[in-house]
Amino acid sequence: MAPVTAHVPAPLVLVALLGISLVLIFAGRTAAKVVAFLAVGLVGAAFGGTLAAQYLPPYWSMIGLLLGFVVGGILGVALLALGIGLLVGYVAYLMALGFALGPTISLLVGVAFFIVGVVLSGKILTLATAVFGGVLLFDVLTRYGFGPTMAIVVAGAITLIGLWVQLAPQRRLTQPANVGGQPSASS
């Protein structure tokens, strides 16, 4: 174990990892967006606070911090799709080069997959976080004493359920046809 966690009881670490794995499986896309918002928001707050301290009176520095945090956070979430697109495009480019398609064709394949990656970034992020959460769950289950086969079955089933929960269309409540005391056709 790492020196930082050496004083934390092992069962507590496993329970924390179990919780993280379940969050990634059932709400990974949302968790990734929250982390991106907070991480880039903190960088934006530092930048906004620095600018405000240099150019504004001291009592306005809090506005620079808040504005930097919000703008940075929004940029972080917006650039998440771009980052996923870059990753997908780069992997496609490398694979095309591996198939000896030549640099020009490989570049075109990479650009095409970049566009696909940006368009499908939400689904890709959902799949990636759920699979990572499933792998983490497998590790936790084997440490709890599950056999590898049983851990694969349980982690796989929970990961599939989590993917279904995340990818299922939003369930909306529909209003009945006669709402608000309006007369119906039979009245």
PDB file of C-alpha atoms in Angstrom:
ATOM      1  CA  MET A   1       0.000   0.000   0.000  1.00  0.00           C
ATOM      2  CA  ALA A   2       1.028   3.584  -0.509  1.00  0.00           C
ATOM      3  CA  PRO A   3       2.562   5.390   2.494  1.00  0.00           C
ATOM      4  CA  VAL A   4      -0.424   7.753   2.668  1.00  0.00           C
ATOM      5  CA  THR A   5      -2.898   4.913   3.117  1.00  0.00           C
ATOM      6  CA  ALA A   6      -0.650   2.886   5.427  1.00  0.00           C
ATOM      7  CA  HIS A   7      -2.515   4.184   8.485  1.00  0.00           C
ATOM      8  CA  VAL A   8      -5.980   3.656   7.017  1.00  0.00           C
ATOM      9  CA  PRO A   9      -7.529   0.271   7.771  1.00  0.00           C
ATOM     10  CA  ALA A  10      -7.608  -1.992   4.705  1.00  0.00           C
ATOM     11  CA  PRO A  11     -11.349  -2.725   4.978  1.00  0.00           C
ATOM     12  CA  LEU A  12     -12.051   1.020   4.891  1.00  0.00           C
ATOM     13  CA  VAL A  13      -9.962   1.384   1.721  1.00  0.00           C
ATOM     14  CA  LEU A  14     -11.827  -1.515   0.108  1.00  0.00           C
ATOM     15  CA  VAL A  15     -15.214  -0.009   1.015  1.00  0.00           C
ATOM     16  CA  ALA A  16     -14.105   3.323  -0.472  1.00  0.00           C
ATOM     17  CA  LEU A  17     -12.927   1.592  -3.658  1.00  0.00           C
ATOM     18  CA  LEU A  18     -16.214  -0.315  -3.805  1.00  0.00           C
ATOM     19  CA  GLY A  19     -18.118   2.979  -3.577  1.00  0.00           C
ATOM     20  CA  ILE A  20     -15.958   4.599  -6.261  1.00  0.00           C
ATOM     21  CA  SER A  21     -16.422   1.618  -8.568  1.00  0.00           C
ATOM     22  CA  LEU A  22     -20.212   1.728  -8.176  1.00  0.00           C
ATOM     23  CA  VAL A  23     -20.298   5.487  -8.798  1.00  0.00           C
ATOM     24  CA  LEU A  24     -18.245   4.993 -11.968  1.00  0.00           C
ATOM     25  CA  ILE A  25     -20.483   2.152 -13.131  1.00  0.00           C
ATOM     26  CA  PHE A  26     -23.824   3.853 -12.471  1.00  0.00           C
ATOM     27  CA  ALA A  27     -22.990   7.574 -12.865  1.00  0.00           C
ATOM     28  CA  GLY A  28     -19.557   7.707 -14.477  1.00  0.00           C
ATOM     29  CA  ARG A  29     -20.381  10.268 -17.152  1.00  0.00           C
ATOM     30  CA  THR A  30     -21.797  12.671 -14.589  1.00  0.00           C
ATOM     31  CA  ALA A  31     -18.895  12.070 -12.203  1.00  0.00           C
ATOM     32  CA  ALA A  32     -16.372  12.733 -14.989  1.00  0.00           C
ATOM     33  CA  LYS A  33     -18.107  15.988 -15.881  1.00  0.00           C
ATOM     34  CA  VAL A  34     -18.155  17.073 -12.228  1.00  0.00           C
ATOM     35  CA  VAL A  35     -14.449  16.287 -11.862  1.00  0.00           C
ATOM     36  CA  ALA A  36     -13.658  18.147 -15.101  1.00  0.00           C
ATOM     37  CA  PHE A  37     -15.711  21.137 -13.938  1.00  0.00           C
ATOM     38  CA  LEU A  38     -14.029  21.259 -10.533  1.00  0.00           C
ATOM     39  CA  ALA A  39     -10.467  20.634 -11.763  1.00  0.00           C
ATOM     40  CA  VAL A  40     -10.509  23.167 -14.588  1.00  0.00           C
ATOM     41  CA  GLY A  41     -12.660  25.491 -12.475  1.00  0.00           C
ATOM     42  CA  LEU A  42      -9.960  25.612  -9.810  1.00  0.00           C
ATOM     43  CA  VAL A  43      -7.362  26.457 -12.454  1.00  0.00           C
ATOM     44  CA  GLY A  44      -9.705  29.159 -13.776  1.00  0.00           C
ATOM     45  CA  ALA A  45     -10.201  30.499 -10.245  1.00  0.00           C
ATOM     46  CA  ALA A  46      -6.455  30.774  -9.765  1.00  0.00           C
ATOM     47  CA  PHE A  47      -6.124  32.547 -13.104  1.00  0.00           C
ATOM     48  CA  GLY A  48      -9.098  34.829 -12.438  1.00  0.00           C
ATOM     49  CA  GLY A  49      -7.891  35.600  -8.931  1.00  0.00           C
ATOM     50  CA  THR A  50      -4.425  36.486 -10.222  1.00  0.00           C
ATOM     51  CA  LEU A  51      -5.833  38.787 -12.890  1.00  0.00           C
ATOM     52  CA  ALA A  52      -8.216  40.400 -10.432  1.00  0.00           C
ATOM     53  CA  ALA A  53      -5.413  40.988  -7.921  1.00  0.00           C
ATOM     54  CA  GLN A  54      -3.305  42.703 -10.576  1.00  0.00           C
ATOM     55  CA  TYR A  55      -5.932  44.917 -12.177  1.00  0.00           C
ATOM     56  CA  LEU A  56      -8.820  45.391  -9.732  1.00  0.00           C
ATOM     57  CA  PRO A  57      -9.167  46.748  -6.204  1.00  0.00           C
ATOM     58  CA  PRO A  58      -8.769  44.126  -3.443  1.00  0.00           C
ATOM     59  CA  TYR A  59     -12.478  43.927  -2.631  1.00  0.00           C
ATOM     60  CA  TRP A  60     -13.170  42.867  -6.267  1.00  0.00           C
ATOM     61  CA  SER A  61     -10.751  39.923  -6.168  1.00  0.00           C
ATOM     62  CA  MET A  62     -13.498  37.542  -5.028  1.00  0.00           C
ATOM     63  CA  ILE A  63     -15.430  38.301  -8.228  1.00  0.00           C
ATOM     64  CA  GLY A  64     -12.329  37.368 -10.252  1.00  0.00           C
ATOM     65  CA  LEU A  65     -12.064  34.092  -8.356  1.00  0.00           C
ATOM     66  CA  LEU A  66     -15.731  33.207  -8.837  1.00  0.00           C
ATOM     67  CA  LEU A  67     -15.847  34.264 -12.476  1.00  0.00           C
ATOM     68  CA  GLY A  68     -12.637  32.353 -13.202  1.00  0.00           C
ATOM     69  CA  PHE A  69     -14.013  29.259 -11.481  1.00  0.00           C
ATOM     70  CA  VAL A  70     -17.299  29.303 -13.404  1.00  0.00           C
ATOM     71  CA  VAL A  71     -15.725  30.071 -16.797  1.00  0.00           C
ATOM     72  CA  GLY A  72     -12.967  27.509 -16.220  1.00  0.00           C
ATOM     73  CA  GLY A  73     -15.462  24.860 -15.134  1.00  0.00           C
ATOM     74  CA  ILE A  74     -17.673  25.404 -18.162  1.00  0.00           C
ATOM     75  CA  LEU A  75     -14.625  25.235 -20.424  1.00  0.00           C
ATOM     76  CA  GLY A  76     -13.532  22.011 -18.729  1.00  0.00           C
ATOM     77  CA  VAL A  77     -16.847  20.325 -19.423  1.00  0.00           C
ATOM     78  CA  ALA A  78     -16.966  21.686 -22.980  1.00  0.00           C
ATOM     79  CA  LEU A  79     -13.413  20.574 -23.731  1.00  0.00           C
ATOM     80  CA  LEU A  80     -14.106  17.081 -22.404  1.00  0.00           C
ATOM     81  CA  ALA A  81     -15.831  16.187 -25.682  1.00  0.00           C
ATOM     82  CA  LEU A  82     -12.918  17.644 -27.635  1.00  0.00           C
ATOM     83  CA  GLY A  83     -10.442  15.597 -25.599  1.00  0.00           C
ATOM     84  CA  ILE A  84     -12.387  12.394 -26.213  1.00  0.00           C
ATOM     85  CA  GLY A  85     -12.496  13.199 -29.928  1.00  0.00           C
ATOM     86  CA  LEU A  86      -8.734  13.775 -29.983  1.00  0.00           C
ATOM     87  CA  LEU A  87      -8.101  10.487 -28.207  1.00  0.00           C
ATOM     88  CA  VAL A  88     -10.359   8.497 -30.553  1.00  0.00           C
ATOM     89  CA  GLY A  89      -8.904  10.210 -33.635  1.00  0.00           C
ATOM     90  CA  TYR A  90      -5.323   9.625 -32.516  1.00  0.00           C
ATOM     91  CA  VAL A  91      -5.941   5.940 -31.786  1.00  0.00           C
ATOM     92  CA  ALA A  92      -7.617   5.525 -35.194  1.00  0.00           C
ATOM     93  CA  TYR A  93      -4.678   7.294 -36.850  1.00  0.00           C
ATOM     94  CA  LEU A  94      -2.170   4.985 -35.148  1.00  0.00           C
ATOM     95  CA  MET A  95      -4.192   1.913 -36.068  1.00  0.00           C
ATOM     96  CA  ALA A  96      -4.432   3.044 -39.689  1.00  0.00           C
ATOM     97  CA  LEU A  97      -0.665   3.536 -39.743  1.00  0.00           C
ATOM     98  CA  GLY A  98      -0.309   0.048 -38.300  1.00  0.00           C
ATOM     99  CA  PHE A  99      -2.274  -1.327 -41.249  1.00  0.00           C
ATOM    100  CA  ALA A 100       0.243   0.409 -43.574  1.00  0.00           C
ATOM    101  CA  LEU A 101      -2.340   2.676 -45.158  1.00  0.00           C
ATOM    102  CA  GLY A 102       0.126   5.525 -45.574  1.00  0.00           C
ATOM    103  CA  PRO A 103       0.324   8.837 -43.738  1.00  0.00           C
ATOM    104  CA  THR A 104      -2.269  10.704 -45.834  1.00  0.00           C
ATOM    105  CA  ILE A 105      -4.967   8.040 -45.610  1.00  0.00           C
ATOM    106  CA  SER A 106      -4.164   7.518 -41.928  1.00  0.00           C
ATOM    107  CA  LEU A 107      -4.575  11.239 -41.300  1.00  0.00           C
ATOM    108  CA  LEU A 108      -7.963  11.217 -43.056  1.00  0.00           C
ATOM    109  CA  VAL A 109      -9.037   8.205 -40.977  1.00  0.00           C
ATOM    110  CA  GLY A 110      -7.879  10.010 -37.829  1.00  0.00           C
ATOM    111  CA  VAL A 111      -9.841  13.160 -38.721  1.00  0.00           C
ATOM    112  CA  ALA A 112     -12.964  11.116 -39.482  1.00  0.00           C
ATOM    113  CA  PHE A 113     -12.710   9.287 -36.172  1.00  0.00           C
ATOM    114  CA  PHE A 114     -12.023  12.572 -34.374  1.00  0.00           C
ATOM    115  CA  ILE A 115     -15.395  13.828 -35.626  1.00  0.00           C
ATOM    116  CA  VAL A 116     -17.072  10.565 -34.615  1.00  0.00           C
ATOM    117  CA  GLY A 117     -15.398  10.795 -31.198  1.00  0.00           C
ATOM    118  CA  VAL A 118     -16.668  14.325 -30.607  1.00  0.00           C
ATOM    119  CA  VAL A 119     -20.191  13.426 -31.725  1.00  0.00           C
ATOM    120  CA  LEU A 120     -20.319  10.263 -29.599  1.00  0.00           C
ATOM    121  CA  SER A 121     -18.281  11.615 -26.682  1.00  0.00           C
ATOM    122  CA  GLY A 122     -21.123  11.187 -24.171  1.00  0.00           C
ATOM    123  CA  LYS A 123     -21.628   7.531 -25.049  1.00  0.00           C
ATOM    124  CA  ILE A 124     -17.863   6.884 -25.154  1.00  0.00           C
ATOM    125  CA  LEU A 125     -17.408   8.532 -21.758  1.00  0.00           C
ATOM    126  CA  THR A 126     -20.253   6.463 -20.327  1.00  0.00           C
ATOM    127  CA  LEU A 127     -18.784   3.239 -21.690  1.00  0.00           C
ATOM    128  CA  ALA A 128     -15.227   4.047 -20.594  1.00  0.00           C
ATOM    129  CA  THR A 129     -16.171   5.015 -17.029  1.00  0.00           C
ATOM    130  CA  ALA A 130     -18.474   2.008 -16.627  1.00  0.00           C
ATOM    131  CA  VAL A 131     -15.802  -0.406 -17.872  1.00  0.00           C
ATOM    132  CA  PHE A 132     -13.178   1.200 -15.622  1.00  0.00           C
ATOM    133  CA  GLY A 133     -15.602   0.947 -12.694  1.00  0.00           C
ATOM    134  CA  GLY A 134     -16.210  -2.720 -13.569  1.00  0.00           C
ATOM    135  CA  VAL A 135     -12.470  -3.450 -13.578  1.00  0.00           C
ATOM    136  CA  LEU A 136     -12.139  -1.694 -10.225  1.00  0.00           C
ATOM    137  CA  LEU A 137     -15.113  -3.684  -8.896  1.00  0.00           C
ATOM    138  CA  PHE A 138     -13.470  -6.923 -10.077  1.00  0.00           C
ATOM    139  CA  ASP A 139     -10.322  -5.989  -8.161  1.00  0.00           C
ATOM    140  CA  VAL A 140     -12.287  -5.174  -5.001  1.00  0.00           C
ATOM    141  CA  LEU A 141     -14.270  -8.417  -5.215  1.00  0.00           C
ATOM    142  CA  THR A 142     -11.129 -10.538  -5.609  1.00  0.00           C
ATOM    143  CA  ARG A 143      -9.616  -8.784  -2.591  1.00  0.00           C
ATOM    144  CA  TYR A 144     -12.789  -9.573  -0.610  1.00  0.00           C
ATOM    145  CA  GLY A 145     -12.206 -13.255  -1.367  1.00  0.00           C
ATOM    146  CA  PHE A 146     -14.348 -13.877  -4.438  1.00  0.00           C
ATOM    147  CA  GLY A 147     -12.856 -16.322  -6.918  1.00  0.00           C
ATOM    148  CA  PRO A 148     -11.825 -14.835 -10.277  1.00  0.00           C
ATOM    149  CA  THR A 149     -14.702 -16.469 -12.174  1.00  0.00           C
ATOM    150  CA  MET A 150     -17.341 -15.325  -9.701  1.00  0.00           C
ATOM    151  CA  ALA A 151     -15.796 -11.831  -9.558  1.00  0.00           C
ATOM    152  CA  ILE A 152     -15.931 -11.575 -13.384  1.00  0.00           C
ATOM    153  CA  VAL A 153     -19.574 -12.672 -13.437  1.00  0.00           C
ATOM    154  CA  VAL A 154     -20.646 -10.274 -10.675  1.00  0.00           C
ATOM    155  CA  ALA A 155     -18.578  -7.317 -11.951  1.00  0.00           C
ATOM    156  CA  GLY A 156     -19.709  -7.951 -15.535  1.00  0.00           C
ATOM    157  CA  ALA A 157     -23.376  -8.168 -14.583  1.00  0.00           C
ATOM    158  CA  ILE A 158     -23.242  -5.020 -12.451  1.00  0.00           C
ATOM    159  CA  THR A 159     -21.341  -3.186 -15.205  1.00  0.00           C
ATOM    160  CA  LEU A 160     -23.979  -4.157 -17.780  1.00  0.00           C
ATOM    161  CA  ILE A 161     -26.756  -3.017 -15.438  1.00  0.00           C
ATOM    162  CA  GLY A 162     -24.893   0.264 -14.873  1.00  0.00           C
ATOM    163  CA  LEU A 163     -24.495   0.780 -18.627  1.00  0.00           C
ATOM    164  CA  TRP A 164     -28.201   0.118 -19.092  1.00  0.00           C
ATOM    165  CA  VAL A 165     -29.032   2.657 -16.371  1.00  0.00           C
ATOM    166  CA  GLN A 166     -26.730   5.306 -17.871  1.00  0.00           C
ATOM    167  CA  LEU A 167     -27.648   4.720 -21.514  1.00  0.00           C
ATOM    168  CA  ALA A 168     -31.402   4.168 -21.069  1.00  0.00           C
ATOM    169  CA  PRO A 169     -33.471   7.021 -22.450  1.00  0.00           C
ATOM    170  CA  GLN A 170     -34.688   9.432 -19.838  1.00  0.00           C
ATOM    171  CA  ARG A 171     -38.028   8.376 -18.459  1.00  0.00           C
ATOM    172  CA  ARG A 172     -40.418  11.317 -18.462  1.00  0.00           C
ATOM    173  CA  LEU A 173     -43.743  11.563 -16.793  1.00  0.00           C
ATOM    174  CA  THR A 174     -46.534  12.277 -19.227  1.00  0.00           C
ATOM    175  CA  GLN A 175     -49.607  14.227 -18.344  1.00  0.00           C
ATOM    176  CA  PRO A 176     -53.016  12.633 -18.757  1.00  0.00           C
ATOM    177  CA  ALA A 177     -55.112  13.963 -21.628  1.00  0.00           C
ATOM    178  CA  ASN A 178     -57.658  15.757 -19.382  1.00  0.00           C
ATOM    179  CA  VAL A 179     -55.673  18.005 -17.054  1.00  0.00           C
ATOM    180  CA  GLY A 180     -56.688  21.228 -15.395  1.00  0.00           C
ATOM    181  CA  GLY A 181     -60.444  20.827 -15.577  1.00  0.00           C
ATOM    182  CA  GLN A 182     -60.694  21.261 -19.317  1.00  0.00           C
ATOM    183  CA  PRO A 183     -63.762  19.597 -20.784  1.00  0.00           C
ATOM    184  CA  SER A 184     -63.183  16.396 -22.685  1.00  0.00           C
ATOM    185  CA  ALA A 185     -64.733  15.494 -26.024  1.00  0.00           C
ATOM    186  CA  SER A 186     -67.429  13.336 -24.376  1.00  0.00           C
ATOM    187  CA  SER A 187     -68.789  16.156 -22.154  1.00  0.00           C
TER     188      SER A 187
END
